[in-house]
Coordinates of C-alpha atoms in Angstrom, one line a residue:
X208 CA -92.6 59.9 57.6
X209 CA -96.2 60.9 58.4
X210 CA -98.6 58.3 59.7
X211 CA -102.2 58.2 60.8
X212 CA -103.7 55.9 63.5
X213 CA -107.3 55.4 64.3
X214 CA -108.6 53.8 67.4
X215 CA -112.2 52.8 67.3
X216 CA -113.5 51.7 70.7
X217 CA -116.8 51.2 72.3
X218 CA -117.4 54.8 73.3
X219 CA -115.1 56.9 71.2
X220 CA -113.2 57.0 67.9
X221 CA -109.9 58.8 67.9
X222 CA -107.4 59.9 65.3
X223 CA -103.7 60.7 65.6
X224 CA -101.8 62.1 62.7
X225 CA -98.1 62.4 63.5
X226 CA -94.6 62.6 62.0
X227 CA -92.3 59.8 63.0
X228 CA -89.0 61.2 64.1
X229 CA -85.8 59.1 64.6
X230 CA -83.2 60.6 66.9
X231 CA -79.5 60.3 66.4
X232 CA -79.3 57.4 68.9
X233 CA -82.0 55.5 66.9
X234 CA -84.9 56.2 69.3
X235 CA -88.2 56.8 67.6
X236 CA -90.7 59.4 68.8
X237 CA -93.9 61.0 67.5
X238 CA -94.5 64.7 66.6
X239 CA -98.2 65.3 66.8
X240 CA -99.8 67.0 63.8
X241 CA -103.4 66.4 64.8
X242 CA -105.3 64.6 67.6
X243 CA -109.1 64.2 67.3
X244 CA -111.8 62.5 69.3
X245 CA -115.5 61.9 68.6
X246 CA -117.8 60.2 71.1
X247 CA -119.9 57.9 68.8
X248 CA -120.9 55.2 71.2
X249 CA -120.4 52.4 68.7
X250 CA -121.0 49.9 71.4
X251 CA -124.5 51.2 72.2
X252 CA -126.6 48.1 73.3
X253 CA -124.0 45.6 72.1
X254 CA -123.8 44.0 75.5
X255 CA -127.6 43.3 75.4
X256 CA -128.2 42.7 71.6
X257 CA -124.9 41.4 70.3
X258 CA -125.1 43.7 67.3
X259 CA -124.0 47.2 66.4
X260 CA -127.0 49.5 66.3
X261 CA -127.9 51.2 63.0
X262 CA -127.7 54.7 64.6
X263 CA -124.3 53.9 66.2
X264 CA -122.9 52.8 62.8
X265 CA -124.3 56.1 61.3
X266 CA -122.5 58.2 63.9
X267 CA -119.3 56.2 63.5
X268 CA -119.3 56.4 59.7
X269 CA -119.8 60.2 59.9
X270 CA -116.6 60.4 62.1
X271 CA -114.7 58.2 59.7
X272 CA -115.6 60.5 56.8
X273 CA -114.2 63.5 58.8
X274 CA -111.0 61.6 59.6
X275 CA -110.6 60.5 56.0
X276 CA -110.7 64.2 54.9
X277 CA -108.1 65.2 57.6
X278 CA -105.8 62.3 56.7
X279 CA -105.9 63.4 53.0
X280 CA -105.4 67.1 53.9
X281 CA -102.4 66.3 56.0
X282 CA -100.9 63.8 53.6
X283 CA -100.4 60.8 55.8
X284 CA -98.4 58.1 54.0
X285 CA -99.4 55.1 56.1
X286 CA -102.8 54.6 57.8
X287 CA -104.0 52.0 60.3
X288 CA -107.5 51.6 61.6
X289 CA -107.9 49.5 64.7
X290 CA -111.3 48.4 66.2
X291 CA -111.6 46.9 69.6
X292 CA -114.1 45.6 72.1
X293 CA -117.5 46.6 70.7
X294 CA -116.6 45.3 67.2
X295 CA -115.1 42.1 68.6
X296 CA -118.4 41.4 70.2
X297 CA -120.7 42.3 67.3
X298 CA -122.5 39.8 65.1
X299 CA -122.8 42.3 62.3
X300 CA -119.3 43.6 62.3
X301 CA -118.9 42.8 58.6
X302 CA -121.2 45.7 57.8
X303 CA -119.0 47.9 59.9
X304 CA -115.8 46.7 58.2
X305 CA -117.2 47.3 54.7
X306 CA -118.4 50.8 55.7
X307 CA -114.9 51.8 57.0
X308 CA -113.1 50.3 54.1
X309 CA -115.3 52.2 51.6
X310 CA -114.7 55.5 53.4
X311 CA -111.0 55.2 54.4
X312 CA -109.5 53.1 51.7
X313 CA -107.7 50.8 54.1
X314 CA -108.6 47.4 55.6
X315 CA -109.9 47.9 59.2
X316 CA -108.4 45.5 61.8
X317 CA -110.4 44.0 64.6
X318 CA -107.7 43.2 67.1
X319 CA -107.8 40.8 70.0
X320 CA -107.6 42.0 73.5
X321 CA -104.0 40.9 73.9
X322 CA -102.8 43.0 71.0
X323 CA -104.9 45.9 72.3
X324 CA -103.1 45.6 75.6
X325 CA -99.6 45.6 74.1
X326 CA -100.4 48.6 71.9
X327 CA -101.6 50.5 75.0
X328 CA -98.4 49.6 76.9
X329 CA -96.2 50.8 74.0
X330 CA -98.1 54.1 73.8
X331 CA -98.1 54.7 77.6
X332 CA -94.4 54.1 78.0
X333 CA -93.4 55.9 74.9
X334 CA -93.0 59.2 76.8
X335 CA -92.3 57.7 80.3
X336 CA -90.3 54.5 79.9
X337 CA -89.8 52.2 82.9
X338 CA -86.7 52.8 85.0
X339 CA -84.2 49.9 85.4
X340 CA -85.7 47.2 87.5
X341 CA -89.2 48.8 87.6
X342 CA -92.4 46.9 86.7
X343 CA -95.3 49.0 85.4
X344 CA -98.9 48.1 85.2
X345 CA -100.7 49.9 82.4
X346 CA -104.5 50.0 82.8
X347 CA -106.5 50.9 79.6
X348 CA -110.1 51.4 80.8
X349 CA -112.4 51.5 77.8
X350 CA -116.1 51.4 77.1
X351 CA -116.5 47.7 76.6
X352 CA -113.2 46.2 77.9
X353 CA -110.2 46.9 80.1
X354 CA -106.7 45.9 79.2
X355 CA -104.0 45.2 81.8
X356 CA -100.3 44.9 80.9
X357 CA -97.4 44.4 83.2
X358 CA -94.0 45.2 81.7
X359 CA -90.6 46.7 82.2
X360 CA -87.6 48.1 80.3
X361 CA -87.2 44.7 78.6
X362 CA -90.8 44.6 77.4
X363 CA -94.2 43.1 78.2
X364 CA -94.3 40.4 80.9
X365 CA -97.9 39.6 80.6
X366 CA -101.2 41.1 79.3
X367 CA -104.9 40.3 79.6
X368 CA -108.2 41.9 78.4
X369 CA -111.5 41.5 80.1
X370 CA -115.1 42.5 79.3
X371 CA -115.3 45.2 81.9
X372 CA -115.9 48.8 80.7
X373 CA -117.7 52.0 81.4
X374 CA -120.4 51.6 78.7
X375 CA -120.9 47.9 79.5
X376 CA -121.3 48.5 83.2
X377 CA -123.5 51.6 82.8
X378 CA -125.9 49.6 80.7
X379 CA -125.8 46.5 82.8
X380 CA -125.7 47.9 86.4
X381 CA -125.9 51.6 87.0
X382 CA -129.3 52.4 85.4
X383 CA -130.7 54.8 87.9
X384 CA -129.8 58.5 88.2
X385 CA -127.9 58.6 90.4
X386 CA -127.3 54.8 90.8
X387 CA -128.6 53.1 93.9
X388 CA -126.4 51.5 96.6
X389 CA -127.6 48.1 95.4
X390 CA -126.6 48.9 91.8
X391 CA -123.2 50.1 92.9
X392 CA -122.7 47.0 95.1
X393 CA -123.6 44.7 92.2
X394 CA -121.2 46.5 89.9
X395 CA -118.4 46.3 92.4
X396 CA -119.0 42.6 93.0
X397 CA -118.8 41.8 89.3
X398 CA -115.7 43.9 88.9
X399 CA -114.0 42.1 91.7
X400 CA -115.0 38.8 90.2
X401 CA -113.5 39.8 86.9
X402 CA -110.4 41.0 88.6
X403 CA -109.8 37.6 90.2
X404 CA -109.0 36.4 86.6
X405 CA -106.6 39.3 86.0
X406 CA -104.7 38.9 89.3
X407 CA -104.4 35.1 88.7
X408 CA -102.9 35.7 85.2
X409 CA -100.5 38.6 85.9
X410 CA -97.7 39.2 88.4
X411 CA -99.5 42.2 90.0
X412 CA -97.6 41.7 93.2
X413 CA -94.4 42.8 91.5
X414 CA -95.8 46.1 90.2
X415 CA -94.0 49.3 91.3
X416 CA -96.1 51.8 89.4
X417 CA -99.6 52.0 87.8
X418 CA -100.2 54.1 84.7
X419 CA -103.8 54.6 83.7
X420 CA -104.9 55.6 80.2
X421 CA -108.2 56.5 78.3
X422 CA -111.0 58.9 78.9
X423 CA -112.4 57.6 82.2
X424 CA -109.1 57.9 83.9
X425 CA -108.1 61.3 82.5
X426 CA -111.6 62.7 83.4
X427 CA -111.3 61.4 87.0
X428 CA -107.9 63.2 87.1
X429 CA -109.5 66.4 85.7
X430 CA -112.1 66.2 88.5
X431 CA -109.4 65.8 91.2
X432 CA -107.4 68.7 89.8
X433 CA -110.6 70.8 89.6
X434 CA -109.8 72.0 86.1
X435 CA -111.8 74.8 84.5
X436 CA -111.7 73.0 81.2
X437 CA -110.3 69.7 79.8
X438 CA -106.6 70.4 79.7
X439 CA -104.5 67.4 78.5
X440 CA -101.2 69.1 79.4
X441 CA -102.3 69.4 83.0
X442 CA -103.7 65.8 83.2
X443 CA -100.8 64.0 81.5
X444 CA -98.3 62.7 84.0
X445 CA -100.4 63.6 87.1
X446 CA -99.8 61.2 89.9
X447 CA -102.7 60.9 92.5
X448 CA -103.1 58.9 95.7
X449 CA -105.4 55.9 95.5
X450 CA -107.5 57.4 98.3
X451 CA -108.1 60.6 96.4
X452 CA -109.1 58.7 93.3
X453 CA -111.5 56.6 95.4
X454 CA -113.1 59.8 96.8
X455 CA -113.5 61.2 93.3
X456 CA -115.2 58.0 92.1
X457 CA -117.6 58.2 95.1
X458 CA -118.5 61.7 94.1
X459 CA -119.3 60.7 90.5
X460 CA -121.5 57.9 91.8
X461 CA -123.4 60.3 94.0
X462 CA -123.8 63.1 91.4
X463 CA -126.9 63.2 89.3
X464 CA -126.6 63.3 85.5
X465 CA -127.4 67.1 85.6
X466 CA -124.6 67.7 88.1
X467 CA -122.1 65.8 86.0
X468 CA -123.2 67.8 82.9
X469 CA -122.2 71.0 84.6
X470 CA -118.6 70.0 85.2
X471 CA -116.5 72.2 82.9
X472 CA -114.0 69.4 81.9
X473 CA -116.7 66.7 81.3
X474 CA -117.2 65.7 77.6
X475 CA -120.9 65.3 76.9
X476 CA -120.3 61.8 75.7
X477 CA -118.9 60.7 79.1
X478 CA -121.6 62.1 81.3
X479 CA -123.7 58.9 81.5
X480 CA -120.7 56.5 81.8
X481 CA -118.2 58.2 84.0
X482 CA -119.8 56.9 87.2
X483 CA -119.3 53.3 86.1
X484 CA -115.8 54.0 84.7
X485 CA -114.6 55.6 88.0
X486 CA -116.1 52.7 90.0
X487 CA -114.1 50.2 87.9
X488 CA -110.9 52.3 88.3
X489 CA -111.2 52.6 92.0
X490 CA -111.9 48.9 92.4
X491 CA -108.8 48.1 90.3
X492 CA -106.5 50.4 92.3
X493 CA -107.7 49.2 95.7
X494 CA -107.0 45.6 94.5
X495 CA -103.5 46.6 93.3
X496 CA -102.7 48.3 96.6
X497 CA -103.8 45.2 98.5
X498 CA -101.8 42.9 96.2
X499 CA -98.6 44.9 96.6
X500 CA -98.9 45.3 100.3
X501 CA -99.7 49.0 99.9
X502 CA -96.4 49.5 98.1
X503 CA -98.3 51.0 95.2
X504 CA -100.4 53.8 96.7
X505 CA -100.7 56.2 93.7
X506 CA -101.5 56.1 90.0
X507 CA -100.3 58.1 87.1
X508 CA -102.7 59.4 84.3
X509 CA -101.4 59.4 80.8
X510 CA -102.7 61.0 77.6
X511 CA -100.5 58.7 75.6
X512 CA -102.1 55.3 75.0
X513 CA -103.1 52.8 72.3
X514 CA -103.4 55.6 69.7
X515 CA -99.7 56.3 70.2
X516 CA -98.9 52.6 70.1
X517 CA -100.8 52.3 66.7
X518 CA -98.8 55.2 65.2
X519 CA -95.5 54.0 66.5
X520 CA -96.2 50.6 65.0
X521 CA -96.4 52.2 61.6
X522 CA -92.9 53.5 62.0
X523 CA -91.6 50.2 60.6
X524 CA -93.1 50.9 57.2

């Protein structure tokens, strides 16, 4: 069976077309046919205005047109379109929903943060399942929100989504180029305040391993690995010490926009939000290390995320 999943977030819209393969033992896996990403910044200004901007809708609809053509060309039998943080927050989301439905022929779903978190966990562990007795924290750091899921081989133990993301924090806090020490301090203080809610809701102290997904985390990994281009195969599964990630975040915060633009692995659509994203990620990891008594001192980057979770969910059709 061939399926197509679309993840429409605050910063990017991504497509996965895959064949669902069932092994002899009944395990289901995905065979990628196409993976595409477009940075459309759907969440442009939503934090301030509460609405999706006309130019953001135009960019997103252009990407949906491209994806509809690819889905038709590859003959996907089942399609699911999932929209997350920016659309959840938008007062004019009905306009967005109608535009997607007209172009794609399926009903778009605006999912709650809890479902977004569970789909991210399913995708992240689909290729690296937890070992027996191991608790994993999956962190999905997006443009408008970040999802946290603690789970193990038996499934999800707890999940939460908070309004903390690289686009939201860039627009709200890091407005100078490069950001000032005062702006960085304000962003860190708010991140820690938000994380108090997360750490009160989830058993972070039990976590044995952190898996980070989405563009901020994979770009930070590319920076640490000093890649000459964005190479998913080199990034996927890379395990880095928290201290190294902290240093990479500090570099992004000190770089000017022009300096970030020159990095060979940096997508143009991430140039202005990577500093905020990496600040959020290092704050999360430092808090996890503290909560686990420094038992967790590394984090793994995964190229498998909510998009894989969406596609795997279609396997039941």
